[in-house]
Amino acid sequence: MTSIVDLRSDTVTQPTAAMRNAMMTAPLGDDVFGDDPSVNILQGKIAEMLGFESALFVSSGTQSNLCAILSHCQRGDEYIVGQLAHCYRWEGGGAAVFGSVQPQPLQQQADGTLALEDIEGAIKPDDAHFARTRLLALENTLGGKLLPFAYLQQATQLAGSKGLARHLDGARLFNAATAQATITGTNVCEEARRIASCFDTVSVCLSKGLGAPVGSVLCGSREIIARAHRIRKMAGGGMRQAGILAAAGSYALDNHVERLADDHALAKRLADGLSAVPCLQVERPYTNILFVDLEGPAKKQSAGLIEYLKSHDILVTGLYRLRFVTHMDVDAAGIDRVIAAITKYFL
Ligand SMILES: *Cc1c(COP(=O)(O)O)cnc(C)c1O
């Protein structure tokens, strides 16, 4: 029996035996009373890792972004955000639906950044005609791309100088930090902290490349996290013996950060293998996400290719472009099987 190579997302990972053991043995309490030691340990750990006063364990990245935006903004406020950003495009419009907070989406540049002049131009003057611009929300990595650190500094300084709060959707913050560490030659946690230092709040997914089954964490000042805690309650996100999940998150932070480099190496291996296939336009992967476009007459074959791969026990998504995401449950042999199958398809 061949095993399935599932490259649809890094969310598909199964908890390892050691992680399950950490979950099974976690001390638990009722977190709505603030009594769950394992939740408190996780929140303290991530806050310290990223240099914040406080943190909040939440059920998902979507809930984390919602709590963050509604903590920074009131009804009739707006947040500046990229057209492709998850918290604008892929979260059901939650901030508008639940918070009456209006997004001000901006077109991203090819490198994933929002042009500084676009940000500045979108900040509304204090005038009754306009929503009050309150927040800049960035995302790193964005579609697997690392935003340049100098850019993060400039954009967040600009926002700060205009009185805007700054939120980072760092669902894959540690992937960004891993890529950045290879540029600067320093350590991943130091880079994660450096990126986080540009922002008032940072959201990190534990359930993606870090390999935990469920959960995200939102970091910020004590004051902002107290507000987020209230919003999490309203969103139905007060979880009781949540330590059984938080323990998996702590385990992931302790054991699965350094290994993200392996996922990045596998994405590169896949890109190198596929770049030899005619009809494929292969984008350079910065981290663990690889985008591939079909060229010329092959363009129409994308649905066919996805079905063909499925029949070979290889799962990928292709809503707009083919997307391959590497993670801890795929290995080099699996990646080589994908390269061989796709090469054969176009033969
Ligand atoms: C996955 C993701 C989220 C949302 O996380 P869920 O846990 O699926 O709600 C938010 N932002 C980014 C950038 C993501 O990749």
Coordinates of C-alpha atoms and ligand atoms in Angstrom, one line a residue:
M1 CA 0.0 0.0 0.0
T2 CA 1.4 3.4 -0.9
S3 CA 0.8 6.1 1.6
I4 CA -0.9 9.4 0.6
V5 CA 1.2 12.4 -0.1
D6 CA -1.1 15.2 1.0
L7 CA 0.3 18.6 -0.1
R8 CA -3.0 20.5 0.2
S9 CA -1.9 22.3 3.3
D10 CA 0.4 22.2 6.3
T11 CA -2.8 21.9 8.4
V12 CA -3.2 18.2 7.6
T13 CA -0.4 17.0 9.9
Q14 CA -1.2 14.4 12.6
P15 CA 0.1 14.9 16.1
T16 CA 3.2 12.8 16.7
A17 CA 3.3 10.1 19.4
A18 CA 5.4 12.4 21.6
M19 CA 2.9 15.3 21.1
R20 CA 0.0 13.0 21.9
N21 CA 1.8 11.9 25.0
A22 CA 2.3 15.6 26.0
M23 CA -1.5 16.1 25.5
M24 CA -2.4 13.0 27.5
T25 CA -0.3 13.9 30.5
A26 CA -1.1 17.7 30.5
P27 CA -2.4 19.1 33.8
L28 CA -5.9 20.6 33.1
G29 CA -8.3 23.0 34.7
D30 CA -11.2 25.2 33.6
D31 CA -9.7 27.9 31.4
V32 CA -12.8 30.1 31.6
F33 CA -11.9 30.5 35.3
G34 CA -8.3 31.0 34.2
D35 CA -7.5 27.7 35.9
D36 CA -5.9 25.6 33.2
P37 CA -2.1 25.4 33.9
S38 CA -1.4 24.1 30.4
V39 CA -3.1 27.0 28.7
N40 CA -1.3 29.4 31.0
I41 CA 2.0 27.8 30.3
L42 CA 1.4 28.1 26.5
Q43 CA 0.3 31.7 26.8
G44 CA 3.3 32.6 28.9
K45 CA 5.7 30.7 26.6
I46 CA 4.6 32.4 23.3
A47 CA 4.4 35.9 24.9
E48 CA 8.0 35.5 26.2
M49 CA 9.2 34.0 22.9
L50 CA 7.9 37.0 20.9
G51 CA 8.5 39.7 23.5
F52 CA 4.9 40.6 24.5
E53 CA 3.3 41.1 27.9
S54 CA 0.5 38.8 27.3
A55 CA -1.1 36.1 25.0
L56 CA -4.4 34.4 24.4
F57 CA -5.0 30.8 23.2
V58 CA -7.8 30.8 20.7
S59 CA -9.5 28.1 18.6
S60 CA -8.2 29.2 15.2
G61 CA -6.3 31.7 13.2
T62 CA -9.6 33.2 12.0
Q63 CA -10.8 33.7 15.6
S64 CA -7.4 35.2 16.5
N65 CA -7.6 37.8 13.7
L66 CA -11.2 38.6 14.6
C67 CA -10.3 39.1 18.2
A68 CA -7.3 41.3 17.2
I69 CA -9.2 43.5 14.7
L70 CA -12.1 44.0 17.1
S71 CA -9.7 44.8 20.0
H72 CA -8.1 47.6 17.9
C73 CA -11.2 48.9 16.2
Q74 CA -14.7 50.1 17.2
R75 CA -17.9 50.2 15.1
G76 CA -17.3 52.6 12.2
D77 CA -13.5 52.2 12.2
E78 CA -11.6 50.7 9.4
Y79 CA -8.4 48.7 8.9
I80 CA -6.0 48.9 6.0
V81 CA -5.3 45.4 4.6
G82 CA -4.1 43.7 1.4
Q83 CA -6.5 42.4 -1.2
L84 CA -5.0 38.9 -0.8
A85 CA -4.7 39.0 3.0
H86 CA -6.4 36.1 4.8
C87 CA -8.1 38.4 7.3
Y88 CA -9.8 40.3 4.5
R89 CA -10.4 37.7 1.8
W90 CA -10.6 34.3 3.5
E91 CA -12.4 34.8 6.8
G92 CA -16.0 35.4 5.6
G93 CA -15.7 39.2 6.2
G94 CA -15.9 38.5 10.0
A95 CA -14.7 41.9 11.2
A96 CA -17.4 43.6 9.1
V97 CA -20.1 41.1 10.1
F98 CA -19.4 40.9 13.8
G99 CA -17.7 44.2 14.5
S100 CA -19.0 46.7 11.9
V101 CA -15.4 47.3 11.1
Q102 CA -14.8 48.2 7.5
P103 CA -11.8 46.9 5.6
Q104 CA -9.9 49.3 3.3
P105 CA -8.3 46.7 1.0
L106 CA -5.2 47.7 -1.0
Q107 CA -3.6 46.0 -4.0
Q108 CA -0.5 44.1 -3.0
Q109 CA 2.8 44.6 -4.9
A110 CA 4.3 41.6 -6.6
D111 CA 6.5 40.9 -3.5
G112 CA 3.4 40.9 -1.3
T113 CA 4.0 44.3 0.3
L114 CA 1.5 47.2 0.4
A115 CA 3.2 50.3 -1.2
L116 CA 3.9 52.9 1.5
E117 CA 2.3 55.6 -0.5
D118 CA -0.8 53.5 -0.9
I119 CA -1.0 53.0 2.9
E120 CA -0.5 56.7 3.5
G121 CA -3.0 57.6 0.8
A122 CA -5.6 55.3 2.3
I123 CA -5.5 56.9 5.8
K124 CA -8.6 59.1 6.0
P125 CA -8.5 62.6 7.5
D126 CA -10.7 63.2 10.6
D127 CA -13.9 64.1 8.8
A128 CA -17.5 63.0 9.3
H129 CA -17.6 61.6 5.7
F130 CA -15.0 58.9 6.5
A131 CA -14.6 55.8 8.5
R132 CA -11.9 56.3 11.2
T133 CA -8.7 54.6 10.0
R134 CA -7.4 52.7 13.1
L135 CA -5.3 49.8 12.1
L136 CA -2.8 48.4 9.6
A137 CA -3.0 44.6 9.2
L138 CA -0.1 42.9 7.5
E139 CA 0.6 39.2 6.9
N140 CA 3.9 37.3 6.9
T141 CA 4.4 35.0 5.3
L142 CA 1.9 35.9 2.6
G143 CA 1.2 33.1 0.2
G144 CA 4.5 31.6 1.4
K145 CA 6.4 34.8 0.7
L146 CA 8.7 36.4 3.2
L147 CA 8.1 40.2 3.5
P148 CA 11.4 42.0 3.7
F149 CA 12.2 43.0 7.3
A150 CA 13.2 46.6 6.3
Y151 CA 9.7 46.9 4.7
L152 CA 8.0 45.7 7.9
Q153 CA 9.9 48.4 9.8
Q154 CA 9.0 51.2 7.4
A155 CA 5.3 50.3 7.0
T156 CA 4.7 49.8 10.7
Q157 CA 6.7 53.0 11.6
L158 CA 4.5 54.9 9.0
A159 CA 1.3 53.5 10.5
G160 CA 2.5 54.3 14.0
S161 CA 3.4 57.9 13.1
K162 CA -0.2 58.3 11.9
G163 CA -1.7 56.9 15.1
L164 CA -2.6 53.5 13.7
A165 CA -2.3 50.3 15.6
R166 CA -0.4 47.4 13.8
H167 CA -1.5 43.8 13.6
L168 CA 0.5 40.9 12.1
D169 CA -1.3 37.9 10.8
G170 CA 1.7 35.6 11.5
A171 CA -0.1 32.4 10.9
R172 CA 3.2 31.2 9.5
L173 CA 5.5 33.6 11.5
F174 CA 8.0 30.9 12.3
N175 CA 8.2 30.0 8.6
A176 CA 9.0 33.7 7.9
A177 CA 11.5 33.7 10.7
T178 CA 13.1 30.5 9.3
A179 CA 13.5 32.1 5.9
Q180 CA 14.8 35.3 7.4
A181 CA 17.3 33.4 9.6
T182 CA 18.9 31.9 6.5
I183 CA 19.4 35.5 5.1
T184 CA 20.8 37.0 8.3
G185 CA 22.6 33.9 9.6
T186 CA 21.0 34.3 13.1
N187 CA 18.6 32.1 14.9
V188 CA 14.9 31.5 14.1
C189 CA 13.5 32.5 17.4
E190 CA 15.5 35.7 17.4
E191 CA 14.1 36.5 13.9
A192 CA 10.6 35.7 15.0
R193 CA 11.0 38.2 17.9
R194 CA 12.5 40.8 15.6
I195 CA 9.5 40.6 13.2
A196 CA 7.0 40.6 16.1
S197 CA 8.7 43.7 17.6
C198 CA 7.3 45.9 14.7
F199 CA 3.7 45.1 15.8
D200 CA 1.2 45.8 18.6
T201 CA -0.4 42.4 18.1
V202 CA 0.7 39.2 16.4
S203 CA -1.3 36.1 15.7
V204 CA 0.5 32.7 15.2
C205 CA -1.1 29.4 14.1
L206 CA 0.0 26.3 16.0
S207 CA -2.0 24.0 13.7
K208 CA 0.0 24.7 10.5
G209 CA 3.7 23.9 10.0
L210 CA 4.1 23.6 13.8
G211 CA 2.0 20.5 13.7
A212 CA -0.4 20.9 16.6
P213 CA -4.0 19.6 15.9
V214 CA -5.9 22.8 16.9
G215 CA -5.3 26.4 17.9
S216 CA -3.7 29.8 17.5
V217 CA -2.2 32.3 19.9
L218 CA -2.7 36.1 19.8
C219 CA 0.0 38.2 21.5
G220 CA 0.0 41.8 22.6
S221 CA 0.0 44.1 25.6
R222 CA -1.9 43.2 28.8
E223 CA -4.5 45.8 27.9
I224 CA -5.2 44.7 24.3
I225 CA -5.2 41.0 25.3
A226 CA -7.8 41.8 28.0
R227 CA -10.0 43.2 25.3
A228 CA -9.3 40.3 23.0
H229 CA -10.3 37.9 25.9
R230 CA -13.7 39.6 26.1
I231 CA -14.2 39.3 22.3
R232 CA -13.2 35.7 22.4
K233 CA -15.9 35.1 25.0
M234 CA -18.5 36.8 22.7
A235 CA -17.3 34.7 19.8
G236 CA -18.0 31.5 21.8
G237 CA -14.3 30.8 22.2
G238 CA -14.1 30.3 25.9
M239 CA -12.9 26.7 26.1
R240 CA -12.8 24.7 29.3
Q241 CA -10.1 22.0 29.7
A242 CA -8.4 23.6 26.7
G243 CA -5.0 22.6 28.1
I244 CA -5.2 19.3 26.3
L245 CA -4.9 21.3 23.1
A246 CA -2.6 24.0 24.5
A247 CA -0.1 21.2 25.6
A248 CA 0.2 20.2 22.0
G249 CA 0.9 23.9 21.1
S250 CA 3.6 24.1 23.8
Y251 CA 5.1 20.9 22.6
A252 CA 5.2 22.3 19.0
L253 CA 6.9 25.5 20.1
D254 CA 9.5 23.5 22.0
N255 CA 10.2 20.9 19.3
H256 CA 8.9 21.8 15.9
V257 CA 10.3 25.3 15.2
E258 CA 13.8 24.3 14.2
R259 CA 12.6 21.6 11.8
L260 CA 10.6 24.0 9.6
A261 CA 13.8 24.4 7.6
D262 CA 13.3 20.8 6.5
D263 CA 9.9 21.7 5.0
H264 CA 11.4 24.6 3.2
A265 CA 14.1 22.3 1.8
L266 CA 11.4 19.9 0.5
A267 CA 9.5 22.7 -1.2
K268 CA 12.8 23.6 -2.9
R269 CA 13.4 20.0 -3.9
L270 CA 9.9 19.9 -5.4
A271 CA 10.5 23.2 -7.3
D272 CA 13.8 22.0 -8.7
G273 CA 12.3 18.7 -9.8
L274 CA 9.3 20.4 -11.5
S275 CA 11.3 23.1 -13.2
A276 CA 12.5 20.4 -15.6
V277 CA 8.9 19.7 -16.7
P278 CA 7.9 21.6 -19.9
C279 CA 4.5 23.5 -19.7
L280 CA 5.1 24.4 -16.0
Q281 CA 5.9 27.8 -14.7
V282 CA 7.4 27.1 -11.3
E283 CA 7.7 30.0 -8.8
R284 CA 10.6 30.1 -6.5
P285 CA 9.4 28.9 -3.0
Y286 CA 10.5 31.2 -0.2
T287 CA 9.3 28.9 2.5
N288 CA 7.0 25.8 2.5
I289 CA 4.5 26.8 -0.2
L290 CA 5.1 26.3 -3.9
F291 CA 2.9 27.8 -6.6
V292 CA 3.0 26.3 -10.1
D293 CA 1.1 27.6 -13.2
L294 CA 0.4 25.6 -16.3
E295 CA 1.5 27.3 -19.5
G296 CA 0.2 27.4 -23.0
P297 CA -2.1 24.6 -24.1
A298 CA -1.5 22.8 -20.7
K299 CA -3.5 25.6 -19.0
K300 CA -6.7 23.8 -19.4
Q301 CA -5.3 20.6 -17.9
S302 CA -5.1 21.8 -14.3
A303 CA -8.3 20.1 -13.2
G304 CA -7.2 16.9 -15.0
L305 CA -3.8 17.0 -13.4
I306 CA -5.3 17.3 -9.9
E307 CA -7.6 14.3 -10.6
Y308 CA -4.7 12.3 -12.1
L309 CA -2.5 13.1 -9.0
K310 CA -5.4 12.0 -6.7
S311 CA -5.6 8.7 -8.5
H312 CA -1.9 8.3 -7.6
D313 CA -2.5 9.1 -3.9
I314 CA -1.2 12.7 -4.2
L315 CA -3.4 15.5 -3.0
V316 CA -2.9 19.1 -4.1
T317 CA -5.2 22.2 -4.4
G318 CA -5.6 24.4 -7.4
L319 CA -8.3 27.0 -6.9
Y320 CA -6.4 29.6 -8.9
R321 CA -3.0 28.0 -9.4
L322 CA -1.5 24.7 -8.3
R323 CA -0.4 24.9 -4.7
F324 CA 1.9 22.5 -3.0
V325 CA 2.5 22.8 0.8
T326 CA 5.2 20.8 2.5
H327 CA 5.0 19.9 6.2
M328 CA 6.2 17.4 8.7
D329 CA 4.1 14.5 7.4
V330 CA 5.8 14.4 4.0
D331 CA 9.4 13.3 3.3
A332 CA 11.8 13.4 0.4
A333 CA 10.6 10.1 -1.0
G334 CA 7.1 11.5 -1.1
I335 CA 8.2 14.6 -2.9
D336 CA 10.1 12.5 -5.5
R337 CA 6.9 10.5 -6.1
V338 CA 5.1 13.8 -6.9
I339 CA 7.9 14.9 -9.3
A340 CA 7.8 11.5 -11.0
A341 CA 4.0 11.5 -11.3
I342 CA 3.8 15.0 -12.8
T343 CA 6.7 14.4 -15.1
K344 CA 4.9 11.3 -16.4
Y345 CA 1.6 13.2 -16.8
F346 CA 3.2 15.7 -19.3
L347 CA 5.2 13.1 -21.2
Ligands
LIG1 C1 -4.6 29.5 7.9 C2 -4.5 31.0 8.1 C3 -5.4 31.7 8.9 C4 -6.6 31.1 9.6 O1 -6.3 30.0 10.4 P1 -7.5 29.0 10.7 O2 -7.0 28.3 11.9 O3 -7.7 28.1 9.5 O4 -8.7 29.8 11.0 C5 -5.2 33.1 9.0 N1 -4.2 33.7 8.3 C6 -3.4 33.0 7.5 C7 -2.3 33.8 6.9 C8 -3.5 31.7 7.4 O5 -2.7 31.0 6.6

